[in-house]
Structures are given as structure tokens and as C-alpha cells.
Amino acid sequence: MKVLLSHGDGGRATHQLIKEVFQASFNDVELDKELDAAILDQQGGRMAITTDTFVIRPLFFPGGDIGKLAVTGTINDLAVSGARPAFITVGFILEEGLELDTLKQIVQSMARTAEEAGVRIVAGDTKVVEKGKCDQLYVNTTGIGFCNEYIKLSYQHIKQGDRVIINGGIAEHATSVLAERMDVPLSSNVSSDCRILNGIIDQLLTEFHTIRFMRDPTRGGIATTLKEIAEHAEIDIWLEEESIPILPEVRGTLELMGLEPYYMANEGKVLLIASEEESERIVDFLKAIPGQENASVIGHVSNGEGSVFLKTSTGGTRILDMLSGEPLPRIC
Amino acid sequence: MKVLLSHGDGGRATHQLIKEVFQASFNDVELDKELDAAILDQQGGRMAITTDTFVIRPLFFPGGDIGKLAVTGTINDLAVSGARPAFITVGFILEEGLELDTLKQIVQSMARTAEEAGVRIVAGDTKVVEKGKCDQLYVNTTGIGFCNEYIKLSYQHIKQGDRVIINGGIAEHATSVLAERMDVPLSSNVSSDCRILNGIIDQLLTEFHTIRFMRDPTRGGIATTLKEIAEHAEIDIWLEEESIPILPEVRGTLELMGLEPYYMANEGKVLLIASEEESERIVDFLKAIPGQENASVIGHVSNGEGSVFLKTSTGGTRILDMLSGEPLPRIC
Amino acid sequence: MCLSMPAKVIEIDEQRRTAKVDYLGSQLQVGIELLEKVETGQFVLVHAGEAIQLINEEEAIQSIRYWKELTQG
Amino acid sequence: MCLSMPAKVIEIDEQRRTAKVDYLGSQLQVGIELLEKVETGQFVLVHAGEAIQLINEEEAIQSIRYWKELTQG
Amino acid sequence: MNVLAYRDGTLFNQLFRKFEPFFIEKRESLGRKFRFMEVCGTHTVSFSKTGVRDLLSPYIDLTSGPGCPVCVTDQADIDQMIAYAKKENVIITTFGDMMKVPGTRTNLYKERAEGADIRVVYSASQALQIAQEHPHKQVLLLGVGFETTAPSIALSIMRAKDEGVKNFFVYAAHKLTPPAVKSLINDDNHKIDGFILPGHVSVIIGREGWRLLEEHQIPAVISGFEPIDLLTSTYLLTKEMEQSDYTIKNNYTRNVKEAGNEKAKSILEEVFTISSPKWRGFGSLPFSGMEINSAYEEFDASKRILCETPKSRVVKGCRCGEIVKGKETPFDCKLFGKACNPDRPLGPCMVSSEGTCSTYFNYERANKKVSL
Amino acid sequence: MNVLAYRDGTLFNQLFRKFEPFFIEKRESLGRKFRFMEVCGTHTVSFSKTGVRDLLSPYIDLTSGPGCPVCVTDQADIDQMIAYAKKENVIITTFGDMMKVPGTRTNLYKERAEGADIRVVYSASQALQIAQEHPHKQVLLLGVGFETTAPSIALSIMRAKDEGVKNFFVYAAHKLTPPAVKSLINDDNHKIDGFILPGHVSVIIGREGWRLLEEHQIPAVISGFEPIDLLTSTYLLTKEMEQSDYTIKNNYTRNVKEAGNEKAKSILEEVFTISSPKWRGFGSLPFSGMEINSAYEEFDASKRILCETPKSRVVKGCRCGEIVKGKETPFDCKLFGKACNPDRPLGPCMVSSEGTCSTYFNYERANKKVSL
Ligand code: SF4
Ligand code: SF4
Ligand SMILES: [Mg+2]
Ligand SMILES: [Mg+2]
Ligand SMILES: [Mg+2]
Ligand SMILES: [Mg+2]
Ligand SMILES: [Mg+2]
Ligand SMILES: [Mg+2]
Ligand SMILES: [Mg+2]
Ligand SMILES: [Mg+2]
Ligand SMILES: [Mg+2]
Ligand SMILES: [Mg+2]
């Protein structure tokens, strides 16, 4: 069965869709009430709010799907902000003609991811647009979390000598979707790194006390994220090319298309800035967690004016900047 | 200047767009920080969360635009839930080629509406999709509000004899966008009723104490919303056709297209269910507010099983149901 | 089977054989090719974007008057 | 001006004159019409979706050996 | 002219109080309620939506007739139209009414979701305009409707010829109303005391268009659609039952002339030729339809756009065929409101907003106290 | 074969330690740094990206040459391609490199946002496939590139003819590299001590393709693109400066044969004919380009798709014309990094990822300590 415009008009068909697909999967008492807003009992604390819309193609990719990604992305944004994710809202835009089974799979994937993260999906919305006015399905997730009072992460805490840590190989998400997105007869066994990080980050923040700042290097890759950090914190960042973890097949795929791994999206990575003293222990701690074995110190902070430098394996130095324009396959 | 794909890739162009358009208009310290999540100091209380995505055409209509509508819709969802709206997040999907000026106008309209409502826009996201994969611009707004402890609105409080009240004429929003949406050479001077209701509702909840429940009859119109209420509350609702406020030109436009006003969207209306005793005073109170002069008691509640009946002006009775399928112009 | 509305002609485009008509305050562009002739101010019956008849206003008034009188008789 | 990668041929489709090649673990479908002949297991240089040369493996090994020896000399 | 005069609630109620004793008296003298048929689907909706049907129900059984164009369209025609929609390079233009009519396997609404280019139009001229805007596409207008709608479609065909448009086509499935009414009269099983004749069809064909009915000596009134039209037409029809001169009464003189709209009729003659198509429920009815004639053949989709002829089958259990003849009501259909409802209509009578099943579903459940 | 052998950091460092005294000695004996030109844009990027340029900078000034195909394309050609993109019913297929190249008024990226149907392809055969999938459209491939890229495009044209494809067209703006290098040598203002010749062009034309350079007795080495290739080629070139037999050295023997790829050369000959196009910076260079020949004329966009010729003008202040000739560096351009940056490129050298300005912007600002 396919999605029809009437599934989005707010009438009987919309109700049926909500009941059969969303309520059935998300299984939250607030959704069952079908009210204008979810009402959540006494909440308190410093509150974190984040929102992201997901317009990715393909909807399903090795290691995940848009549903998993949408929940993961928002949970990770809260987690790297030092917050414990609590609630998520979900806003779908569906293209007329989408297979309902596709939608169900995605919704179930969201539900699983949210459950795994211990987060409730408390409100949702669905709109259907005419065929050709959407690329199958877009989804917005907005997340709300609460912060422990004693944890304060900030650009301002970053100091000369601090270390830059990443919890594993870069560019895996972008690489896993590359072939289909660029319509190239390419295949590799690269799986997306799409993964919720709130559990790990919660442990890190409990265990270590000199984590200055965190970011998840999604769109734009580690280059863009570190450049943003360097600019905001008004420091320089120096990376060692050889210590940046990257799978050979990720490197291979990207070289074939003329693309640079530093600018490619990650969906289960966190960049941590921490004190030199704690940095090695943080890496060891991470390495002991399954799936985080490639964690590594990849660089350090120096006083500066917002530049990111990369020391190459031949001993040269080059600059990294923010992504400029969507990465396109190149011949030269 | 037009929106390009690079405005949505998370790189330099995205940053520029965020700075020049969003930060400039929304003007919130949390947005300026460009963090993964907004961090809001100590919040407390029962929390209300709602999300809605807006995919309307045309973007600009008499009485509003998609930006005003998106903020209004979410504020009203919180308000009818008995919550004071506090924070809003904004998630844009832009079509490659959209005029940047169009975007700016819409963003400014959102900012104005939020300011008028006393609500902060604290987080945002922008994606750009290829030309033809969106209809100019879609926007999700997610709202967070807090409820007074003593106000509890619920289906369960609705009782036999309660009155149904509306704060003005119906179907005005749908009618204002009809001609363009249906591509019909039709014109009328109907303005959308698009209007934030949190102020009015706040006054009502302070002033009156027998308001059982509220809903804003958006998509699907008053018929769908009242049918939802009747079903959830397991009561019947009886409406008097002659007391339902409707502008003649709204009626005329809809008759020309063969459409029924009861199923058409409103964007500045609230359906209140209140005790018989307070109902007339509520209406008088509303009528004294500029723009709410057409408020009226339009029906009452009886024990029942979830039906909505309409007593016609000729004395007959008919049923109202949920909207079934998008309203289309008809010849028969 | 044939939803039609009585609307007042407010503007005529002889060139394109269309007219702007008003029904309860909303205006619609309709074809007038099915009418022998029509003038602004007259009422026409509109169906599917075409004026299908010039309304006999005299008859409209007379009829309603007839029924009104009947109630008094 | 001409981004090219050395990749190993792992499968040949003689019909369509294409081959599947492997570069560092990722596979790409490329044309082989510009080559006189090629066998699986050989290395080819890939540019813009075409294999533009059969790589001389012997030379590849020799060259690097030459430079290695030089460092010891 | 005050459009709303014929909706005036006060006058309506005064008239009803005036007529009610007469209705009671006639019912008592006849020993049963009268049974009138409203031929026209718009009448069916109006009687229900205004509540007049409910109000008259103690005295009069109002039966719905074959006056919903979508409902009487033969299943084969529906399937054929859907088949055209599946063709590449074809844009289907249609009045909104057709979108959800169930074909044997699918409907236009679902085909659009599958990618068919289907546009809902409000007028035939809009369809012609779409053709002019897309010269590389074949633009096909689904020509469904009775005498009221056919002239505007004929006009669009003439205009297409005038302007040399080569990519505009009409699938002409237009029907004529009087032959269907005649066929009902000839059916002895029918117990219809009188007909409420369709006002807007009459606008085109005139009072004289119904002359063939006069010989059968059955009371009939041409009616408008406002509450007062409906009430007074019912009253006149009841009076006719008592004493009739067996002429068709015109209770819609403001719009219906003796000869109808002569210009419209001549345009129909210019473009169409009379045919004997199949109707749902009725089968083939002689001289009951309009085909595009040879002078305009180049605009005839069935002649100019090649398309396979799909296999057609009516949904098992659907009573639409009997309902359009007024022999059964939706409440006689086992599927009504259960397997068949406006969200998942099984027959055309449930999908068209003026289909009898749809109307009864939307408006009459309250009165029958049927919980569905 | 181990692809990564030529990237081995340890070997690289051992070699560098080995060569460094020699570089120092030669610089001292010459009394200045040597000035080499890397002809190829991919070399330009590789020297920067790997940091080898930075490492060699105390001894060697590496100048970038005319080896970015997008950069040397004449402004008139760029504008013409964009003009094609604006035509209705045309699908432009292009390698990603062309998307943001600034025309006089707009670029392909912006035209796509305006609604032009422009598809980035990875290979010429993908473009041909798009043509086959859209028989009603004219599919135009932007044929930009040197000897390396041209054969695959020639192949696609031959295949289109074979398979009777009627809607595939190529805008052929291919260039030959040796004539540009020759023109630089003939220029007396040039102080180039040696050339690092493009490895992948040489794959096609062979070592013999550079014979015309030998008579000028300027040291030249054909090089690969990995760090060890770059380092050893520079070393060999330095050695050549000392004592040369004036033959072109081949330091890329794993890929480059004496005669190149003879099959590719014959395919080029089959489809193209030598022409003398205009280059950015150079003006017209004799026998420096390839046009579709008369046997394949039906696939020549410039002959078969009518299109106005737009007015062209180079951005005021842009030094690309001098930069592609190696006469200036990006740091000589007043717009570099200010009005002109990768987000808003004013000249082609800033937009192509292997354009000299883009490369210097992305990789070299760190070393020049330029804050932009
Ligand atoms: S209820 Fe449905 S199935 Fe039954 S007659 Fe009506 S349309 Fe047919
Ligand atoms: S920096 Fe820009 S303007 Fe200057 S030469 Fe390079 S491309 Fe041209
Ligand atoms: Mg609401
Ligand atoms: Mg976010
Ligand atoms: Mg995110
Ligand atoms: Mg909603
Ligand atoms: Mg729409
Ligand atoms: Mg983030
Ligand atoms: Mg909501
Ligand atoms: Mg809402
Ligand atoms: Mg975001
Ligand atoms: Mg995309």
C-alpha cells in the first residue's frame, strides 16, 4: 500500500496512519492521547533543545536508515552538549506514493533507536505532499534533554595544550551512502557509523573531568567541525594526519571519487577536546568499549586565531577549512 | 540571490546563511552560539511539547505567510493544551533556487510572531534539497511550554450539557488560500484568520474555571476536530448551523467550489468546551477582544457515543464526520 | 449532478468571451460563450466555469413573492 | 588534471567491455575498451570510469626497489 | 436578486407549517407515504444536507435516482479512463469527482501516487489551457457529466479546433437524462408516484426536453436546489398526485426556459452525435449518450490515443447498479458503512460526493440511528 | 602490487634525508633556488596536499602550469556551455569540476537552481546512458579535459553512433598539453629550470609525445602523483640540471610506455581532428585542441544544437590568465582570498579543485602565513 495525499489531510486516513504506524511503533502514552501537545509531568533542570531535519538519500544504507539516523543525530547533538536526552518529537513529510511498508520500517527503526537510548518519542506530525514535491520522505526530529548542573561544556574552556580526541574512523557514514547518492557504479563494504553516543558520553562525563568541549562531526566532516571550534574558541588546532583513524576502503572509495575524508559526514563520532593529562586515559577508556576500538588522539590545541592545520605523513603542513559546496565526484 | 545546494551542506555557505538570515532575524543568544543544542537555564514545571510541519502553498496569502503560520500553529497547539509557550525550534527544508529574499521575509515574519507571543526561537536547522524535491520551502516548528499546575484540561472533564464555543468565523484560512491552491481563477477578499491565541487563552484560563477542554480546529476543520473530541470523550456534540459564524464571502467561495466550511482549516480559532453556566460569559468576554467579535456558542454536549450532529436552519439534522480525503473542487 | 451557482456579472471581456462574476462576495472568471448575450449587472447561472444561463430575475422575484403570499393566504 | 587510480581487475564482462576493479577494498565498474587486452588479477589505471592503461607491475616493483636500494647506498 | 432568498429559514418554516397538514391529509387518504424520486444527485445531496429529507420523512419517501454522472458511468468506461492515465506522455485532466471512483483494480487517486500525471480541473477550458502549456504531451479530459456539463466540453473541443491545438483529447462519456428516467417509468416494478426533475439539466434542455415523460402521465416537477425550492417542489408534486393535467411543472422558472439554452444545444449538436452507451445498472440505453462526431474526431481520445482495453468487473456485493435505479437504498447494501465507506469506497455511489451511498453515509446515518 | 608503497612515509623520509644534502648543494652552487614547473593540476594539488611542496620549499620553487583543464578553457567556451544549459529540452551532463566555473554572468550551479537540468556524471558512458534513458531530450556532454579524458569521450561518441543514439551530443573543448608547454618554453620571460610532466597525459601520449620538448634542451621528467613519485621526480630533475642528455626522463614507468596507449590514440584519431582553439591566458595555440571530425559531426553540439553566442568578458583583476602560464602565483592576485574564494570564486583557478588558486587557498595559506 502506498501513501496517499489523504494520509496527510488531518482526516480519517491520517488518524488511521497515526494509529497503525506511529502509535503502534512508538508506543508512548502521550502519542496515544492524540492531543495537540504532549504533557509531561514535572520536569526540571537546565534544559537542552536541538532540532534537525533529515533529507538524505538513500533512505536505507549499510548500517542504518533515515529513521535511525534522525533519532541518532538528535540524541548525539544533545549528548555532545552535555545533556541527557529525554524527549524527541518527530515531524514527517511524506511523498505521495511512498510505500507504507517503507514508512513502517523507518518508524520502527526510530522506535528501536529511541528505546535503546532510553528516550521517549512524545509528539509527532505527518504531512503528505504531492508526488514530485519531496524525495520519498523527509523527517525532522527535535530533542529535549536535561543537563547535570556540574557539567559545563564550552568553547571558552578550551586551552593551549589540550588534546583533540575522536572515538573512531572518519567519513564512514558519507562513504556508505556515496555510490547511491552520486549515482556511480561503486560498491564497498563500508557501513555507516550511525550510532547513538549518549551512553558513552554519559560514562565519559562521569569518569573524566577535563573534557572541555564536544561536537559530533556530521555534515562537513571533522574539518568543518574543528574549524568551527577553532574559530569560536579563538585557538588553533593541529592535527596529525597519521593518527586520524580511517578505514582503507573508506580512503579508497573517496580517492576514486576525488573526495577528501576530512570533509565527509560522520554519524557516530564525537570530537572531544580534553586536557593533555586525561587524553590518553580517555582514549584507553574508549578503546575498551566495543565499536570504539579505533579511538585516538588526533591533534592538539595551540594559541591562535582560529586555524586548523594538518601535518601530513611526509612532514608537510596544510590547512583545513570549512566545507565549501557539496562534495561532487571529480575527474581532476 | 537564490538558495543553492551549498547553503545546506553544513559548510561555509550554511554558516553565512545562518548568520545573515536566521541569527539576524531571530536574534536569540542561544542561536548566536551555534552549538549543537540550545542550553536553557533552570526550567521547571509540567512541560508541553508539540511539533508540526508546514508544507502549504502559497507561501504568502492574505493575512499571513508560512512563517507566521508555522509559529502561530505551534503556539496555538501549546496554548490550547493549557501551556504557556516558551521555546520554539525551527527546521527548514529549502528548495534549491528559492529566492533568498523570500526566505528572509518568512524568517522575519516568524521572528515577529514569536516576539508578539513572547516566545524564544532557540534552535534551528536548514537543509537544501535539489530543485524539484520540495515546493519552495517546508518548515517544521516544535514548541515547548509549561503548564500551570492547577489547570488540567482533558477529554474526561467534558460533561453532558457543556457548551461548545468558537471564537469567530470558520474556514477563513482555507478559503484565503483556496484559489491559488486549486489553481482556479477565483478571488475574494477573505483573509486568513492566522493569529496567535496564547494571550487570549491565558486570559480565559485565568478568568474562567469551567473550561473543560480546548482544541484549535486546523486541518480538517471544526467537523474533524469536534468528531475527534466526541470520539475520545465518548459523548455526542450537537451543533446549531445558524449559530456557527461564517463570513458570506467564505460561504460563497466554498459553494462555488462545492466545498463544505465545516471541513476547512482555521488557523486562529479555538473550540472551547465549557460549562453551560460560564459559556455566555466566555462569549461576552471574547467579544470584547478586538478580532474576536464573532465568538459564539455553537452547540452543546450530550451523553452519547462519539457523534457530531448538525441541526440545519430548516430544522433537519445531519451528521458531521472526520474529513475524508483532501477537499477537491467539484462540479457535482 | 450539476452544481451551479447564481452569480452577478461584474465585468465582461468580450474579446476572450469571459466574465468576472460575483457570488456572495467572491469573484470567479467564467466563460460566457454559451449565452446569447449578457450585460454587467445581470445574473448568470455558473456551472463548471461556464455561465450556462442568463437568470430571469423577474421570475426569481415573482416566485419567491408567490410563496410568501401563500403563507399569508 | 587527470585523477587516476591504480586498481586491480577482479571481474571482466567481455560482452559489455567493462570490468569490476578493486581499489583499497572498494569496487568500481569501469570500461576496458581502451585496453588491448586485460585479465583478472592485473592492475589497471582508472580515469573517469575508463581503464586507460594496463599497469606494468614489474616496473612498479622495480622502481620502488630502486629507490629503496638508493637509501641504503 | 437576493441569492439567499430561497434559503430563508423563516419563510421555509412558515411554508412547512402551511404544507404539513396537506402532506398529512394526502398520506392519510393514500394510506401510505408517497414515494417520489429525486432524479438528480445534487438534489439528493441538497435534500440531505439541508435536512429537508429528514423533515419530510414522515410523509414522503424520497428515493434517489440515476442523477450522479460518476455513479452511472459504466465500469468499463471507468477502467478505460484509468488505463489512459497509466500511459506515458499522457496528462489526464478531470473534475475532482472522478479521482476516487474505483476501477476494477485501482483508481485515479492511487495512479497519481504511482506517478501518473493527473490534474484536477475546475473547467474544460482549464484542461484546454493545460494542453496548450504542454505541447509535447497528450492532454486528455475525462468527459463525464450530463446535459449541463457537456456544452462546456463541446465548447473546449470547438476552441481546440479553432486554435489548432493538436494535443487535446476528450474521452466522451456524457449521458442524457430523459432516457434513463423513461426507462424507470417503463419498469413495472417501480412504485414511483412522481419525479423531481433536475433543475440544471433542464436549464439546458428546457421544459420541453421532458415532453416524452408527459405521455406516461406521471407527475413531475422541475426543481431548484435551495431549501424553499425543495419544499415547494415536493408540495407541487403532492398536489399533482391529487389532480394533474399531466404536464411537466416548472418550479425553477428563474433558470429554466421552455426551450432551455438553445445556444448550448446547438453547440452540443455541432460537436456530438447521439449514441446508445451502457450505463451502470441500466445496461445499454437507446439514444442516451453523446459521442464526438466525425467532424471533431481528431479530439476523440478513444479514436486517437491507442490504449489497451482493460478487463472490467464490478465489486461483488456492491448494489450501485440497483441504487442508481432507485430500486434499493444504501441501507440495503451489506457493505454500506462497513467494508465500503468514503475512505475506502467500493462502488462509485460511495465516492462521488453526490453519490447516493456517500450522501446517506454523510448525512442520513443520524436519522436512521445506524451506528457504523 | 601494493598501491600504498609509493606513499610509504618511512621510505619517503629516508629518501628525503638522502636527497636533502644534494638539494642544498645544488642550490648553493646555483646561488638561488631552482624553479620547476609542475605542468599538471593534479601535481599541483598533490604537492600541496601531501605537504611535499612545503618540504621542498627551501630549495625549490614549484610553479604551477597550465594543467587544469577547467582553468585553461576560454571564457567564451564557458559561456557557451552555460548558454546551452539554459536551453529548454537540453540536459547538460558534466564532470563535477565544471559546476561552479564562473561564466561572465552566471555558472552551471546557479543555472541548476534556476531550473536547468544539469547532471553531474562520473564518466562519459554515464552521460550516454542518460541520453538513452531520455530519448525526447537532447543530452549534451561538456567535453572538457586533456589527452587523458578525451579518449573516453571519443569512445562514447563511437558507441552512440554504433547504437544509433540520436540525442547525444558533445561540446568538445579538449586540449593537447605539449603545445602549451612548448609555448611556455618559447617565452623568453620564463625562468623555468625544468618541467615535471603530467603522468596521466603521458599514459596516453607516451614518452614520445614529448619529443618536441627535447630539442629545447630543458630538463623534464614524467612523474606520478604519490609522495615518493613527487620527491624522486624532483630529485631526478635536479640531477638533470647538473648534467643532462636532453632526453625526457620517465619516472612513471609503471604506467607510461614509450608510445603511450596506442589504442586510445587511434580512437582519438577516429573521432577527432586537430584544431587550434583559444586557451585562457595563451590565446590561440596552433594545433592544441581536438574537434569532432566530419564523420561524427552529428554528435557535435556546436554544429547540431542551435544556441546564441553569449558575450564574454573576464572578471576585472582576475589573474588566471597569467597564473595558468606560471607567470604569476595566486598571491600576486589582489582578489585572492578576499573577493575571490572557493565559496565565491571569480576565476576558474579558484573553482576547480586543482586550480592553482583553489589549491593555494586550501593548502598553502598555512605556509605563507597569510591570514585571509
Ligand atoms: S455502499 Fe458501497 S458497495 Fe454498497 S452499493 Fe454503495 S457504493 Fe456499492
Ligand atoms: S584568486 Fe580568483 S580572481 Fe585572482 S587569479 Fe585566482 S581565480 Fe582569478
Ligand atoms: Mg492543533
Ligand atoms: Mg541540531
Ligand atoms: Mg544533528
Ligand atoms: Mg500536526
Ligand atoms: Mg498540495
Ligand atoms: Mg551536531
Ligand atoms: Mg502539533
Ligand atoms: Mg498545529
Ligand atoms: Mg542541524
Ligand atoms: Mg542530493
Short mmCIF file of N, CA and C in Angstrom, two decimals, chain E residues 327-362:
data_model
loop_
_atom_site.label_atom_id
_atom_site.label_comp_id
_atom_site.label_asym_id
_atom_site.label_seq_id
_atom_site.Cartn_x
_atom_site.Cartn_y
_atom_site.Cartn_z
N LYS E 327 -34.04 1.40 -6.98
CA LYS E 327 -34.73 0.19 -6.54
C LYS E 327 -34.28 -0.25 -5.16
N GLU E 328 -33.10 0.16 -4.79
CA GLU E 328 -32.63 -0.14 -3.45
C GLU E 328 -32.06 1.13 -2.85
N THR E 329 -31.92 1.13 -1.53
CA THR E 329 -31.24 2.25 -0.89
C THR E 329 -29.91 1.71 -0.34
N PRO E 330 -29.00 2.61 -0.01
CA PRO E 330 -27.71 2.15 0.54
C PRO E 330 -27.89 1.22 1.73
N PHE E 331 -28.94 1.42 2.49
CA PHE E 331 -29.12 0.57 3.67
C PHE E 331 -29.39 -0.88 3.28
N ASP E 332 -29.73 -1.10 2.01
CA ASP E 332 -29.91 -2.47 1.53
C ASP E 332 -28.59 -3.15 1.21
N CYS E 333 -27.52 -2.38 1.14
CA CYS E 333 -26.22 -2.97 0.76
C CYS E 333 -25.50 -3.44 2.02
N LYS E 334 -25.10 -4.67 1.99
CA LYS E 334 -24.44 -5.25 3.18
C LYS E 334 -23.08 -4.60 3.45
N LEU E 335 -22.51 -4.00 2.41
CA LEU E 335 -21.18 -3.43 2.57
C LEU E 335 -21.22 -2.00 3.11
N PHE E 336 -22.40 -1.38 3.00
CA PHE E 336 -22.56 0.03 3.32
C PHE E 336 -22.05 0.37 4.73
N GLY E 337 -21.10 1.27 4.78
CA GLY E 337 -20.60 1.75 6.06
C GLY E 337 -19.67 0.76 6.74
N LYS E 338 -19.57 -0.41 6.22
CA LYS E 338 -18.66 -1.40 6.80
C LYS E 338 -17.45 -1.51 5.87
N ALA E 339 -17.48 -2.53 4.98
CA ALA E 339 -16.34 -2.62 4.06
C ALA E 339 -16.28 -1.39 3.16
N CYS E 340 -17.43 -0.78 2.91
CA CYS E 340 -17.48 0.36 1.99
C CYS E 340 -17.79 1.64 2.75
N ASN E 341 -16.88 2.59 2.68
CA ASN E 341 -17.10 3.89 3.30
C ASN E 341 -16.31 4.93 2.51
N PRO E 342 -16.52 6.20 2.78
CA PRO E 342 -15.87 7.20 1.93
C PRO E 342 -14.34 7.09 1.90
N ASP E 343 -13.75 6.51 2.94
CA ASP E 343 -12.30 6.37 2.92
C ASP E 343 -11.83 5.23 2.03
N ARG E 344 -12.65 4.20 1.96
CA ARG E 344 -12.34 3.07 1.09
C ARG E 344 -13.59 2.68 0.32
N PRO E 345 -13.99 3.52 -0.62
CA PRO E 345 -15.24 3.26 -1.33
C PRO E 345 -15.09 2.05 -2.24
N LEU E 346 -16.11 1.23 -2.29
CA LEU E 346 -16.07 0.06 -3.18
C LEU E 346 -16.86 0.31 -4.46
N GLY E 347 -17.85 1.16 -4.38
CA GLY E 347 -18.62 1.48 -5.58
C GLY E 347 -18.64 2.98 -5.80
N PRO E 348 -18.98 3.41 -7.00
CA PRO E 348 -18.98 4.84 -7.32
C PRO E 348 -19.98 5.63 -6.47
N CYS E 349 -21.07 4.98 -6.05
CA CYS E 349 -22.08 5.69 -5.27
C CYS E 349 -21.54 6.13 -3.92
N MET E 350 -20.45 5.51 -3.48
CA MET E 350 -19.88 5.90 -2.20
C MET E 350 -18.82 6.98 -2.38
N VAL E 351 -18.32 7.11 -3.59
CA VAL E 351 -17.20 8.02 -3.73
C VAL E 351 -17.62 9.41 -4.16
N SER E 352 -18.50 9.49 -5.13
CA SER E 352 -18.92 10.81 -5.58
C SER E 352 -19.64 11.49 -4.42
N SER E 353 -19.35 12.77 -4.23
CA SER E 353 -19.97 13.44 -3.09
C SER E 353 -21.48 13.49 -3.26
N GLU E 354 -21.99 13.34 -4.47
CA GLU E 354 -23.43 13.29 -4.60
C GLU E 354 -23.92 11.88 -4.92
N GLY E 355 -23.04 10.92 -4.80
CA GLY E 355 -23.49 9.53 -4.92
C GLY E 355 -24.45 9.23 -3.78
N THR E 356 -25.37 8.37 -4.01
CA THR E 356 -26.40 8.11 -3.01
C THR E 356 -25.79 7.53 -1.74
N CYS E 357 -24.86 6.59 -1.90
CA CYS E 357 -24.28 5.96 -0.72
C CYS E 357 -23.47 6.96 0.09
N SER E 358 -22.70 7.78 -0.61
CA SER E 358 -21.91 8.79 0.07
C SER E 358 -22.82 9.76 0.81
N THR E 359 -23.86 10.19 0.15
CA THR E 359 -24.78 11.14 0.78
C THR E 359 -25.43 10.52 2.01
N TYR E 360 -25.89 9.29 1.87
CA TYR E 360 -26.53 8.64 3.01
C TYR E 360 -25.52 8.42 4.13
N PHE E 361 -24.27 8.08 3.72
CA PHE E 361 -23.25 7.88 4.76
C PHE E 361 -23.00 9.19 5.51
N ASN E 362 -22.87 10.26 4.75
CA ASN E 362 -22.51 11.53 5.37
C ASN E 362 -23.65 12.17 6.13
#
